[in-house]
Amino acid sequence: MKNYKRVVLLLCIMLLTGALAGCGWSKKGKDKSENSTKSSEDKAVDEITLDGMVSDALSKMTLKEKIGQLFVVCTDSLDFNAETEVTEKMRKNLEEYKPGGVIFFSYNLKNRTQIKEMISDMQKTAEIPLFTAVDEEGGSVARIANSKNMQTTKFPAMAEIGKTGDSKNAYHVGETIGKEIYELGFNLDFAPVADINTNAENTEIGNRSFGSEPKTVADMVSQEVKGLQAQGVSATLKHFPGQGQCGEDTHKGYVELNATIDQLRDVEFLPFKSGISAGADMVMMSHVAVSQITGKETPASLTKLMVTDILREELQFDNVIITDAMNMKVITKFYDADQAAVMAIEAGNDMILMPDNFEQAFEGVLEAVKDGTLSESQIDEAAGRVLSVKIKRGILPESSKLFRHNEGK
């Protein structure tokens, strides 16, 4: 009977794979010499042990090391003149600032061997292992699948997945993307998009969303999260509090989300709640303003009400909160890099993505701790969440020097 069940299960998997191929999702050939990556769930560490490991690590870190963990930077911030290899200047900046992660774009991708070697070289240089991040959603926002020579599965926009009405397809997307990018050295995907596409004029989100029906989007989001993280890749719900109904683009300037808190709770929050319940490692804060709720035109990413009071406390999200890219015009037009970084931490974000000037932002946070604008306990809480996710995903191994007890103790 057990053998019969296995055969039936295998047939179901084969039929599902065939159905997905029939939808026009093509997979390019891969180097057969590469070993497939074994699926991995959250690293089996109980909460008490995890808290102890994080506390132990923080006790061994300097203030500057903890601040460094709060940043995810692009390679330009490490060496503006290098894109596809780790240079001495990159090494120096990785060693000096110890950023929490690095995000890669199409211009960093030459071929499979090159990116694997580049990421491996960065990880060897970093004393504290890095988040190695990429925007790999599918459709037009797929840095890897849309790059020549990367030989990974090319999925359609998530709107097409949503139209199937079957959340198993979203799991397949997450599982496949997770497996294939993990093989290249990536451990963090800025996906899935949890926005609900309720405005046909929205060019920033559009077909990147799973659709316009809250329940469908919520189901798809939770399954993609599970698929990604089953492969050891952290998932990111974006862009909180939801910007599907906006008509403007935050990359270009100020954007207002015209919604009340009740509207957000009834519609926009549903996919985020679903993704949080699925165990998402990160949530990305949007730069849209929600003045009907906050009473001011400040981006949601920089307001304590939206980050801490609503996302952290009301929605009970305990993992890493990261800002959207801080080099967008909606930020750079109104704030200097150091000011924006300090505001982001004050609001309750744990990580700052792509500051317009990394050194200035880093020094701004450091100075804010020294002058009392930020407390070191705030830095510890944020860095602790970053380390916690790194431990759960196996990015920061128990063999790390951060967990080694000093001699004589």
Short mmCIF file of C-alpha atoms in Angstrom, two decimals:
data_model
loop_
_atom_site.label_atom_id
_atom_site.label_comp_id
_atom_site.label_asym_id
_atom_site.label_seq_id
_atom_site.Cartn_x
_atom_site.Cartn_y
_atom_site.Cartn_z
CA MET A 1 0.00 0.00 0.00
CA LYS A 2 2.86 2.40 0.84
CA ASN A 3 4.50 1.77 -2.54
CA TYR A 4 1.17 2.39 -4.26
CA LYS A 5 0.83 5.76 -2.50
CA ARG A 6 4.35 6.72 -3.57
CA VAL A 7 3.55 5.93 -7.19
CA VAL A 8 0.36 8.01 -7.05
CA LEU A 9 2.27 10.90 -5.47
CA LEU A 10 4.96 10.75 -8.16
CA LEU A 11 2.32 10.73 -10.90
CA CYS A 12 0.65 13.80 -9.36
CA ILE A 13 3.97 15.65 -9.26
CA MET A 14 4.66 14.71 -12.89
CA LEU A 15 1.21 15.90 -13.96
CA LEU A 16 1.61 19.20 -12.12
CA THR A 17 5.02 19.77 -13.69
CA GLY A 18 3.61 19.04 -17.12
CA ALA A 19 0.69 21.40 -16.55
CA LEU A 20 3.04 24.20 -15.58
CA ALA A 21 5.13 23.64 -18.68
CA GLY A 22 1.95 23.77 -20.73
CA CYS A 23 1.29 27.29 -19.42
CA GLY A 24 4.36 28.46 -21.32
CA TRP A 25 6.88 28.50 -18.47
CA SER A 26 10.17 27.51 -20.05
CA LYS A 27 13.26 26.28 -18.28
CA LYS A 28 16.63 26.67 -19.96
CA GLY A 29 19.22 23.96 -19.77
CA LYS A 30 21.48 23.90 -16.73
CA ASP A 31 24.99 22.72 -16.09
CA LYS A 32 24.37 19.07 -15.24
CA SER A 33 27.59 18.91 -13.25
CA GLU A 34 26.03 21.14 -10.55
CA ASN A 35 24.53 19.35 -7.60
CA SER A 36 20.95 20.21 -6.79
CA THR A 37 20.45 21.95 -3.48
CA LYS A 38 18.69 20.03 -0.78
CA SER A 39 15.51 21.65 0.52
CA SER A 40 15.81 23.15 3.99
CA GLU A 41 13.19 24.33 6.45
CA ASP A 42 13.96 26.76 9.27
CA LYS A 43 17.09 25.63 11.03
CA ALA A 44 15.94 23.54 13.99
CA VAL A 45 16.76 25.96 16.82
CA ASP A 46 14.26 26.40 19.62
CA GLU A 47 13.37 29.93 20.69
CA ILE A 48 15.34 29.88 23.94
CA THR A 49 18.48 28.58 22.20
CA LEU A 50 18.06 31.11 19.39
CA ASP A 51 17.71 34.00 21.84
CA GLY A 52 20.82 32.80 23.65
CA MET A 53 22.82 32.61 20.43
CA VAL A 54 21.75 36.09 19.39
CA SER A 55 22.58 37.51 22.82
CA ASP A 56 25.96 35.78 22.75
CA ALA A 57 26.72 37.17 19.30
CA LEU A 58 25.69 40.73 20.19
CA SER A 59 27.90 40.65 23.28
CA LYS A 60 30.94 40.02 21.08
CA MET A 61 30.13 42.73 18.52
CA THR A 62 31.22 46.35 18.58
CA LEU A 63 28.68 49.15 18.06
CA LYS A 64 29.99 49.69 14.53
CA GLU A 65 29.63 46.00 13.71
CA LYS A 66 26.04 46.03 14.91
CA ILE A 67 25.24 49.15 12.88
CA GLY A 68 26.79 47.56 9.80
CA GLN A 69 24.33 44.67 10.07
CA LEU A 70 21.47 47.14 9.56
CA PHE A 71 22.41 47.85 5.94
CA VAL A 72 21.90 46.03 2.64
CA VAL A 73 23.97 47.79 -0.01
CA CYS A 74 24.58 47.43 -3.73
CA THR A 75 28.04 46.72 -5.09
CA ASP A 76 28.32 50.38 -6.21
CA SER A 77 28.46 51.36 -2.54
CA LEU A 78 31.46 49.09 -2.04
CA ASP A 79 33.29 49.98 -5.25
CA PHE A 80 31.60 52.19 -7.82
CA ASN A 81 33.95 51.03 -10.58
CA ALA A 82 33.44 47.27 -10.14
CA GLU A 83 30.44 45.14 -11.03
CA THR A 84 31.30 41.49 -11.67
CA GLU A 85 34.21 40.71 -9.33
CA VAL A 86 35.32 41.44 -5.80
CA THR A 87 38.03 44.10 -5.82
CA GLU A 88 40.45 45.14 -3.08
CA LYS A 89 38.33 48.25 -2.47
CA MET A 90 35.26 46.05 -2.01
CA ARG A 91 37.14 43.87 0.45
CA LYS A 92 38.29 46.89 2.39
CA ASN A 93 34.75 48.28 2.67
CA LEU A 94 33.28 44.89 3.58
CA GLU A 95 35.88 44.57 6.34
CA GLU A 96 35.46 48.16 7.57
CA TYR A 97 31.67 48.54 7.54
CA LYS A 98 30.55 44.90 7.77
CA PRO A 99 27.18 45.45 6.04
CA GLY A 100 24.42 42.97 6.78
CA GLY A 101 23.89 42.21 3.12
CA VAL A 102 24.56 42.99 -0.52
CA ILE A 103 21.94 43.23 -3.26
CA PHE A 104 22.79 42.20 -6.82
CA PHE A 105 21.37 43.47 -10.11
CA SER A 106 21.52 42.44 -13.76
CA TYR A 107 24.77 44.36 -14.26
CA ASN A 108 26.44 42.13 -11.66
CA LEU A 109 25.52 38.94 -13.54
CA LYS A 110 27.90 37.77 -16.24
CA ASN A 111 27.38 34.02 -16.07
CA ARG A 112 26.71 31.28 -13.53
CA THR A 113 30.35 30.61 -12.67
CA GLN A 114 31.15 34.31 -12.28
CA ILE A 115 28.31 35.13 -9.88
CA LYS A 116 28.89 32.01 -7.78
CA GLU A 117 32.56 32.91 -7.43
CA MET A 118 31.78 36.56 -6.70
CA ILE A 119 29.30 35.72 -3.95
CA SER A 120 31.62 33.07 -2.49
CA ASP A 121 34.49 35.57 -2.48
CA MET A 122 32.33 38.14 -0.69
CA GLN A 123 31.23 35.62 1.93
CA LYS A 124 34.84 34.61 2.57
CA THR A 125 35.74 38.28 3.06
CA ALA A 126 32.81 39.06 5.37
CA GLU A 127 33.49 38.26 9.03
CA ILE A 128 29.73 38.07 9.60
CA PRO A 129 28.05 36.16 6.74
CA LEU A 130 26.03 38.34 4.37
CA PHE A 131 22.49 38.34 3.16
CA THR A 132 23.02 37.98 -0.60
CA ALA A 133 19.87 39.46 -2.08
CA VAL A 134 18.17 39.82 -5.43
CA ASP A 135 14.82 40.96 -6.83
CA GLU A 136 13.58 37.73 -8.39
CA GLU A 137 9.80 37.99 -8.68
CA GLY A 138 9.20 36.55 -12.13
CA GLY A 139 7.94 38.50 -15.13
CA SER A 140 9.79 41.73 -15.85
CA VAL A 141 11.37 41.92 -12.38
CA ALA A 142 13.66 38.89 -12.51
CA ARG A 143 17.31 39.97 -12.46
CA ILE A 144 18.57 36.41 -12.83
CA ALA A 145 16.06 34.74 -15.15
CA ASN A 146 16.07 37.76 -17.47
CA SER A 147 19.87 37.83 -17.65
CA LYS A 148 21.77 36.08 -20.40
CA ASN A 149 23.68 32.93 -19.53
CA MET A 150 22.07 32.41 -16.12
CA GLN A 151 20.01 29.41 -17.31
CA THR A 152 17.21 29.56 -14.75
CA THR A 153 13.47 29.08 -15.10
CA LYS A 154 11.70 32.06 -16.63
CA PHE A 155 8.27 32.60 -15.10
CA PRO A 156 5.57 34.96 -16.37
CA ALA A 157 4.39 37.95 -14.33
CA MET A 158 2.69 36.90 -11.11
CA ALA A 159 -0.66 38.18 -12.44
CA GLU A 160 -0.63 35.13 -14.73
CA ILE A 161 -0.02 32.84 -11.78
CA GLY A 162 -2.87 34.50 -9.92
CA LYS A 163 -5.24 33.92 -12.84
CA THR A 164 -4.81 30.16 -12.47
CA GLY A 165 -6.60 30.39 -9.10
CA ASP A 166 -4.43 27.57 -7.76
CA SER A 167 -2.03 28.59 -4.99
CA LYS A 168 0.00 25.41 -5.60
CA ASN A 169 1.34 27.19 -8.67
CA ALA A 170 2.62 30.00 -6.44
CA TYR A 171 4.34 27.43 -4.23
CA HIS A 172 5.97 25.96 -7.35
CA VAL A 173 7.21 29.43 -8.34
CA GLY A 174 8.73 30.02 -4.91
CA GLU A 175 10.20 26.54 -4.67
CA THR A 176 11.77 26.73 -8.13
CA ILE A 177 13.14 30.25 -7.76
CA GLY A 178 14.42 29.42 -4.29
CA LYS A 179 16.22 26.28 -5.40
CA GLU A 180 17.77 27.87 -8.47
CA ILE A 181 19.00 31.08 -6.88
CA TYR A 182 20.27 29.24 -3.80
CA GLU A 183 22.46 27.16 -6.12
CA LEU A 184 24.05 30.42 -7.29
CA GLY A 185 24.75 31.62 -3.75
CA PHE A 186 21.72 33.82 -3.04
CA ASN A 187 19.94 33.51 0.29
CA LEU A 188 17.45 36.40 0.23
CA ASP A 189 14.77 37.15 -2.36
CA PHE A 190 12.89 40.45 -2.32
CA ALA A 191 9.67 38.64 -3.22
CA PRO A 192 6.76 37.99 -3.21
CA VAL A 193 4.83 41.14 -4.07
CA ALA A 194 1.97 41.28 -1.55
CA ASP A 195 0.33 44.35 -3.09
CA ILE A 196 -3.21 43.99 -4.43
CA ASN A 197 -3.57 45.48 -7.89
CA THR A 198 -6.71 47.58 -7.49
CA ASN A 199 -5.71 50.48 -9.76
CA ALA A 200 -5.37 49.93 -13.51
CA GLU A 201 -3.25 53.10 -13.72
CA ASN A 202 -0.63 51.73 -11.32
CA THR A 203 2.52 51.31 -13.41
CA GLU A 204 4.81 50.56 -10.47
CA ILE A 205 2.98 47.40 -9.37
CA GLY A 206 0.67 46.37 -12.23
CA ASN A 207 1.06 42.72 -13.22
CA ARG A 208 3.74 42.16 -10.59
CA SER A 209 0.79 41.57 -8.22
CA PHE A 210 -1.01 38.24 -8.10
CA GLY A 211 -4.24 40.11 -8.86
CA SER A 212 -7.05 42.30 -7.59
CA GLU A 213 -8.84 39.84 -5.30
CA PRO A 214 -7.52 40.04 -1.71
CA LYS A 215 -8.11 36.38 -0.87
CA THR A 216 -6.46 35.13 -4.06
CA VAL A 217 -3.43 37.35 -3.50
CA ALA A 218 -3.24 36.29 0.16
CA ASP A 219 -3.30 32.59 -0.72
CA MET A 220 -0.68 32.99 -3.45
CA VAL A 221 1.62 35.07 -1.25
CA SER A 222 1.61 32.59 1.63
CA GLN A 223 2.40 29.68 -0.68
CA GLU A 224 5.25 31.46 -2.44
CA VAL A 225 6.75 32.33 0.95
CA LYS A 226 6.64 28.65 1.92
CA GLY A 227 8.15 27.58 -1.41
CA LEU A 228 11.05 30.01 -1.17
CA GLN A 229 11.89 29.34 2.44
CA ALA A 230 11.68 25.58 2.01
CA GLN A 231 14.77 26.03 -0.15
CA GLY A 232 16.69 28.04 2.43
CA VAL A 233 15.98 31.43 0.83
CA SER A 234 14.43 34.18 2.95
CA ALA A 235 11.21 35.63 1.52
CA THR A 236 10.23 39.31 1.69
CA LEU A 237 6.65 40.61 1.69
CA LYS A 238 6.51 43.91 -0.18
CA HIS A 239 5.49 46.75 -0.16
CA PHE A 240 3.82 47.38 3.23
CA PRO A 241 1.20 48.78 3.85
CA GLY A 242 0.31 47.93 0.23
CA GLN A 243 0.59 50.27 -2.72
CA GLY A 244 -1.53 48.51 -5.34
CA GLN A 245 -4.11 51.28 -5.49
CA CYS A 246 -1.59 54.11 -5.96
CA GLY A 247 -1.35 55.86 -9.30
CA GLU A 248 2.21 57.21 -9.02
CA ASP A 249 5.69 55.68 -8.79
CA THR A 250 7.83 56.09 -5.64
CA HIS A 251 10.97 55.76 -7.77
CA LYS A 252 10.11 59.14 -9.26
CA GLY A 253 8.78 61.15 -6.32
CA TYR A 254 6.10 61.65 -3.69
CA VAL A 255 3.22 59.14 -3.71
CA GLU A 256 0.10 59.31 -1.55
CA LEU A 257 -1.86 56.18 -0.64
CA ASN A 258 -5.41 57.49 -0.34
CA ALA A 259 -6.77 55.07 2.23
CA THR A 260 -8.09 54.96 5.77
CA ILE A 261 -6.84 52.49 8.34
CA ASP A 262 -10.11 50.53 8.05
CA GLN A 263 -9.63 50.21 4.27
CA LEU A 264 -6.10 48.92 4.79
CA ARG A 265 -7.26 46.42 7.40
CA ASP A 266 -10.10 45.17 5.20
CA VAL A 267 -8.09 44.84 1.98
CA GLU A 268 -4.38 45.70 1.75
CA PHE A 269 -3.28 44.00 4.97
CA LEU A 270 -4.72 40.58 4.09
CA PRO A 271 -1.81 39.27 1.95
CA PHE A 272 0.68 40.59 4.51
CA LYS A 273 -1.12 38.81 7.34
CA SER A 274 -1.15 35.63 5.27
CA GLY A 275 2.57 35.91 4.50
CA ILE A 276 3.40 36.64 8.12
CA SER A 277 1.43 33.56 9.20
CA ALA A 278 3.43 31.56 6.64
CA GLY A 279 6.63 32.61 8.44
CA ALA A 280 8.07 35.25 6.09
CA ASP A 281 11.54 36.34 7.20
CA MET A 282 11.16 39.93 6.04
CA VAL A 283 8.65 42.65 5.27
CA MET A 284 9.67 45.59 3.09
CA MET A 285 8.26 49.01 3.97
CA SER A 286 6.92 51.15 1.14
CA HIS A 287 7.78 54.82 0.74
CA VAL A 288 4.15 55.78 0.04
CA ALA A 289 2.66 58.38 2.37
CA VAL A 290 -0.55 57.56 4.24
CA SER A 291 -1.47 61.01 5.51
CA GLN A 292 -5.06 60.03 6.32
CA ILE A 293 -3.60 57.72 8.96
CA THR A 294 -0.37 59.40 10.06
CA GLY A 295 -1.50 63.02 9.68
CA LYS A 296 1.64 63.90 7.72
CA GLU A 297 3.19 63.45 4.28
CA THR A 298 6.18 61.47 5.56
CA PRO A 299 6.76 58.13 3.77
CA ALA A 300 5.30 55.14 5.62
CA SER A 301 8.82 53.69 5.82
CA LEU A 302 9.88 56.58 8.05
CA THR A 303 6.90 56.72 10.40
CA LYS A 304 6.78 54.90 13.73
CA LEU A 305 3.00 54.58 13.52
CA MET A 306 3.19 52.46 10.35
CA VAL A 307 6.38 50.51 11.09
CA THR A 308 6.19 49.84 14.81
CA ASP A 309 2.63 50.45 15.96
CA ILE A 310 0.89 48.79 13.01
CA LEU A 311 3.27 46.30 11.36
CA ARG A 312 5.27 45.25 14.42
CA GLU A 313 2.57 45.40 17.10
CA GLU A 314 -0.85 45.16 15.43
CA LEU A 315 0.14 42.61 12.79
CA GLN A 316 2.58 41.00 15.24
CA PHE A 317 5.47 40.69 12.81
CA ASP A 318 8.55 39.60 14.77
CA ASN A 319 11.13 39.18 12.02
CA VAL A 320 13.12 41.70 9.98
CA ILE A 321 11.55 44.91 8.70
CA ILE A 322 13.53 46.47 5.85
CA THR A 323 12.96 49.73 4.00
CA ASP A 324 12.44 49.89 0.27
CA ALA A 325 15.45 51.28 -1.61
CA MET A 326 16.53 54.53 0.02
CA ASN A 327 18.02 55.91 -3.19
CA MET A 328 14.55 56.47 -4.66
CA LYS A 329 13.63 60.06 -5.51
CA VAL A 330 10.80 60.04 -2.95
CA ILE A 331 13.56 59.83 -0.29
CA THR A 332 16.55 61.63 -1.84
CA LYS A 333 14.48 64.66 -2.86
CA PHE A 334 13.56 65.43 0.75
CA TYR A 335 16.21 63.82 2.98
CA ASP A 336 19.98 63.43 3.15
CA ALA A 337 21.24 59.85 3.43
CA ASP A 338 22.19 60.17 7.12
CA GLN A 339 18.90 61.84 8.07
CA ALA A 340 16.83 59.21 6.24
CA ALA A 341 18.79 56.34 7.84
CA VAL A 342 18.30 57.69 11.35
CA MET A 343 14.60 58.29 10.73
CA ALA A 344 14.24 54.73 9.43
CA ILE A 345 15.76 53.21 12.58
CA GLU A 346 13.76 55.56 14.81
CA ALA A 347 10.58 54.40 13.06
CA GLY A 348 11.40 50.77 13.85
CA ASN A 349 13.00 49.40 10.68
CA ASP A 350 15.70 46.79 11.26
CA MET A 351 17.48 47.20 7.92
CA ILE A 352 18.07 50.02 5.45
CA LEU A 353 18.17 49.06 1.79
CA MET A 354 20.49 50.84 -0.64
CA PRO A 355 21.15 54.20 1.06
CA ASP A 356 22.00 56.93 -1.44
CA ASN A 357 25.35 57.35 0.29
CA PHE A 358 26.29 54.33 2.40
CA GLU A 359 29.19 55.90 4.29
CA GLN A 360 27.14 59.00 5.14
CA ALA A 361 24.18 56.88 6.27
CA PHE A 362 26.41 54.62 8.39
CA GLU A 363 28.14 57.54 10.06
CA GLY A 364 24.79 59.25 10.60
CA VAL A 365 23.44 56.28 12.56
CA LEU A 366 26.70 55.99 14.53
CA GLU A 367 26.60 59.69 15.46
CA ALA A 368 22.90 59.42 16.38
CA VAL A 369 23.76 56.72 18.93
CA LYS A 370 26.61 58.78 20.33
CA ASP A 371 24.46 61.90 20.76
CA GLY A 372 21.50 59.99 22.20
CA THR A 373 19.10 60.40 19.27
CA LEU A 374 19.14 56.60 18.99
CA SER A 375 19.82 54.26 21.88
CA GLU A 376 22.21 51.35 21.63
CA SER A 377 19.35 49.11 22.76
CA GLN A 378 17.48 50.09 19.57
CA ILE A 379 20.51 49.05 17.53
CA ASP A 380 20.76 45.80 19.49
CA GLU A 381 17.10 44.95 18.87
CA ALA A 382 17.41 45.56 15.12
CA ALA A 383 20.75 43.76 14.75
CA GLY A 384 19.38 40.92 16.89
CA ARG A 385 16.50 40.33 14.49
CA VAL A 386 18.91 40.33 11.55
CA LEU A 387 21.17 37.78 13.26
CA SER A 388 18.16 35.68 14.27
CA VAL A 389 17.01 35.26 10.66
CA LYS A 390 20.58 34.52 9.56
CA ILE A 391 20.80 31.79 12.18
CA LYS A 392 17.41 30.26 11.27
CA ARG A 393 18.35 30.12 7.59
CA GLY A 394 21.78 28.64 8.30
CA ILE A 395 23.54 31.73 6.94
CA LEU A 396 25.23 32.34 10.28
CA PRO A 397 26.48 28.90 11.40
CA GLU A 398 26.95 27.80 14.98
CA SER A 399 30.66 27.47 14.18
CA SER A 400 30.93 31.24 13.72
CA LYS A 401 33.39 33.08 15.91
CA LEU A 402 30.42 35.03 17.30
CA PHE A 403 29.35 31.89 19.18
CA ARG A 404 32.75 30.82 20.43
CA HIS A 405 33.31 31.44 24.11
CA ASN A 406 36.43 33.31 25.05
CA GLU A 407 39.22 31.17 26.44
CA GLY A 408 39.12 30.78 30.18
CA LYS A 409 35.36 31.37 30.38
#
